[in-house]
């Protein structure tokens, strides 16, 4: 199953204002057995986004297993994102205070209190895109990772480790 196979579901989501509860209950998604947070951030929020389809449309979604993992802050410093969004993480990193301040207040409080994001981003093993590659790539959460990089650069509070959903073969 690839993103293009979910086009009818994505069209229903757009046309009828399909809620996430109804979206996740769709028979097309039952076989994925992904955590709700991953389903929502990846497929519900971005499953028909042209950039996502371009970058991740070749992935066999049934082959991906998601786990919440703890990742060192330093691993996020050079972590890439999809080719169509190259450079966007650096744009967010340029002004991390701004990107936190335009979010709900609890986001900023969480950064100040815990030195991390409120909601774990999605990362994928690059071997899902090219078996010859290695390492992790930011799938969703480019703003969050940009804020982390910017906070590190500006020597603002950053926890040494961060939770992220990681998709692997």
Short mmCIF file of C-alpha atoms in Angstrom, two decimals:
data_model
loop_
_atom_site.label_atom_id
_atom_site.label_comp_id
_atom_site.label_asym_id
_atom_site.label_seq_id
_atom_site.Cartn_x
_atom_site.Cartn_y
_atom_site.Cartn_z
CA UNK A 1 0.00 0.00 0.00
CA UNK A 2 1.34 3.41 -1.01
CA UNK A 3 0.08 6.95 -0.47
CA UNK A 4 -1.53 6.95 -3.91
CA UNK A 5 -3.65 3.96 -2.88
CA UNK A 6 -5.24 6.15 -0.21
CA UNK A 7 -6.37 8.86 -2.67
CA UNK A 8 -10.09 8.01 -2.32
CA UNK A 9 -9.84 8.26 1.47
CA UNK A 10 -7.97 11.56 1.21
CA UNK A 11 -10.63 12.91 -1.15
CA UNK A 12 -13.38 11.98 1.33
CA UNK A 13 -11.43 13.69 4.10
CA UNK A 14 -11.19 16.89 2.06
CA UNK A 15 -14.70 16.88 0.59
CA UNK A 16 -16.73 15.90 3.62
CA UNK A 17 -14.68 17.27 6.47
CA UNK A 18 -13.98 13.72 7.64
CA UNK A 19 -13.02 13.76 11.32
CA UNK A 20 -9.90 11.97 12.45
CA UNK A 21 -12.01 9.43 14.38
CA UNK A 22 -13.84 8.45 11.18
CA UNK A 23 -10.63 8.62 9.14
CA UNK A 24 -8.72 6.22 11.40
CA UNK A 25 -11.64 3.77 11.40
CA UNK A 26 -11.63 3.50 7.60
CA UNK A 27 -11.11 -0.12 6.44
CA UNK A 28 -8.24 1.01 4.18
CA UNK A 29 -6.15 1.84 7.27
CA UNK A 30 -6.93 -1.15 9.48
CA UNK A 31 -4.04 -3.21 8.07
CA UNK A 32 -1.48 -0.52 8.95
CA UNK A 33 -1.85 -0.90 12.73
CA UNK A 34 -0.02 2.42 13.25
CA UNK A 35 -0.28 4.51 16.43
CA UNK A 36 -2.98 7.19 16.22
CA UNK A 37 -0.41 9.98 16.59
CA UNK A 38 1.45 8.70 13.50
CA UNK A 39 -1.74 8.21 11.49
CA UNK A 40 -2.83 11.74 12.29
CA UNK A 41 0.47 13.52 11.65
CA UNK A 42 1.43 11.58 8.53
CA UNK A 43 -1.68 10.42 6.72
CA UNK A 44 -4.53 12.57 8.05
CA UNK A 45 -2.59 15.85 8.04
CA UNK A 46 -0.32 15.29 5.03
CA UNK A 47 -1.31 12.14 3.13
CA UNK A 48 -2.37 14.12 0.06
CA UNK A 49 0.20 16.90 0.31
CA UNK A 50 1.99 17.02 -3.05
CA UNK A 51 5.43 17.37 -1.43
CA UNK A 52 4.79 14.37 0.83
CA UNK A 53 3.50 12.28 -2.04
CA UNK A 54 6.60 13.19 -4.07
CA UNK A 55 9.04 12.43 -1.24
CA UNK A 56 7.32 9.43 0.36
CA UNK A 57 4.95 8.06 -2.28
CA UNK A 58 7.21 5.10 -3.05
CA UNK A 59 7.20 3.73 0.49
CA UNK A 60 5.25 0.53 1.06
CA UNK A 61 3.28 1.72 4.09
CA UNK A 62 2.54 -1.85 5.18
CA UNK A 63 6.28 -2.47 5.66
CA UNK A 64 6.71 0.39 8.16
CA UNK A 65 6.65 -0.26 11.90
CA UNK A 66 6.47 2.75 14.22
CA UNK A 67 7.97 2.96 17.70
CA UNK A 68 8.36 5.82 20.12
CA UNK A 69 12.12 6.18 20.61
CA UNK A 70 14.42 8.42 22.60
CA UNK A 71 16.86 10.26 20.35
CA UNK A 72 19.87 12.36 21.48
CA UNK A 73 19.47 16.08 20.73
CA UNK A 74 22.75 16.00 18.81
CA UNK A 75 21.28 13.53 16.28
CA UNK A 76 18.78 16.16 15.13
CA UNK A 77 21.45 18.72 14.22
CA UNK A 78 22.24 17.37 10.76
CA UNK A 79 19.11 15.29 10.19
CA UNK A 80 17.61 15.92 6.73
CA UNK A 81 14.02 16.12 5.64
CA UNK A 82 12.44 15.26 2.29
CA UNK A 83 13.97 16.72 -0.87
CA UNK A 84 10.96 18.95 -1.61
CA UNK A 85 11.33 20.63 1.79
CA UNK A 86 15.13 20.95 1.77
CA UNK A 87 16.18 24.02 3.73
CA UNK A 88 12.92 24.47 5.64
CA UNK A 89 14.31 23.14 8.94
CA UNK A 90 17.09 25.73 8.74
CA UNK A 91 14.49 28.44 8.12
CA UNK A 92 12.68 27.50 11.33
CA UNK A 93 16.01 27.24 13.18
CA UNK A 94 16.85 30.84 12.21
CA UNK A 95 14.23 32.20 14.64
CA UNK A 96 13.20 29.53 17.16
CA UNK A 97 11.66 32.04 19.57
CA UNK A 98 9.28 33.30 16.88
CA UNK A 99 8.17 29.78 15.89
CA UNK A 100 7.44 28.91 19.51
CA UNK A 101 5.61 32.19 20.15
CA UNK A 102 3.20 31.68 17.22
CA UNK A 103 2.10 28.38 18.75
CA UNK A 104 -0.32 27.93 21.67
CA UNK A 105 1.22 29.06 25.01
CA UNK A 106 1.61 25.50 26.28
CA UNK A 107 4.19 24.84 23.54
CA UNK A 108 6.46 27.59 24.87
CA UNK A 109 5.94 26.53 28.47
CA UNK A 110 6.88 22.96 27.56
CA UNK A 111 10.11 24.13 25.89
CA UNK A 112 10.98 26.23 28.94
CA UNK A 113 10.02 23.59 31.52
CA UNK A 114 11.25 20.45 29.73
CA UNK A 115 13.55 21.62 26.93
CA UNK A 116 11.66 19.65 24.31
CA UNK A 117 8.58 19.60 22.13
CA UNK A 118 5.09 18.85 23.31
CA UNK A 119 4.32 16.30 20.58
CA UNK A 120 6.88 13.83 19.19
CA UNK A 121 7.72 14.37 15.52
CA UNK A 122 7.89 11.59 12.93
CA UNK A 123 11.24 10.29 11.70
CA UNK A 124 11.88 7.54 9.18
CA UNK A 125 14.79 5.26 8.56
CA UNK A 126 16.26 6.45 5.26
CA UNK A 127 16.54 2.83 4.09
CA UNK A 128 12.79 3.00 3.48
CA UNK A 129 13.55 5.49 0.70
CA UNK A 130 16.80 3.97 -0.55
CA UNK A 131 18.22 0.70 0.80
CA UNK A 132 21.75 2.09 0.35
CA UNK A 133 21.09 5.03 2.70
CA UNK A 134 21.34 5.05 6.47
CA UNK A 135 20.29 7.30 9.31
CA UNK A 136 17.04 9.00 10.16
CA UNK A 137 15.09 11.65 8.26
CA UNK A 138 12.46 14.11 9.50
CA UNK A 139 9.14 13.13 7.93
CA UNK A 140 6.85 15.43 9.95
CA UNK A 141 7.84 17.92 12.61
CA UNK A 142 10.18 20.14 10.61
CA UNK A 143 9.20 23.17 12.69
CA UNK A 144 9.83 21.28 15.93
CA UNK A 145 13.24 20.08 14.77
CA UNK A 146 14.07 23.57 13.50
CA UNK A 147 13.16 25.05 16.89
CA UNK A 148 15.40 22.45 18.56
CA UNK A 149 18.33 23.35 16.30
CA UNK A 150 17.80 27.05 16.83
CA UNK A 151 17.53 26.67 20.59
CA UNK A 152 20.76 24.68 20.61
CA UNK A 153 22.49 27.39 18.57
CA UNK A 154 21.14 30.17 20.80
CA UNK A 155 22.01 28.20 23.94
CA UNK A 156 18.42 28.14 25.17
CA UNK A 157 17.19 25.26 27.30
CA UNK A 158 17.28 21.97 25.38
CA UNK A 159 16.95 18.53 26.92
CA UNK A 160 19.73 16.07 26.06
CA UNK A 161 17.21 13.54 24.63
CA UNK A 162 13.86 13.81 22.83
CA UNK A 163 10.99 11.47 22.06
CA UNK A 164 10.16 10.84 18.39
CA UNK A 165 8.09 8.33 16.47
CA UNK A 166 10.50 6.36 14.28
CA UNK A 167 9.34 4.37 11.27
CA UNK A 168 11.54 1.42 10.30
CA UNK A 169 11.32 -1.65 8.10
#
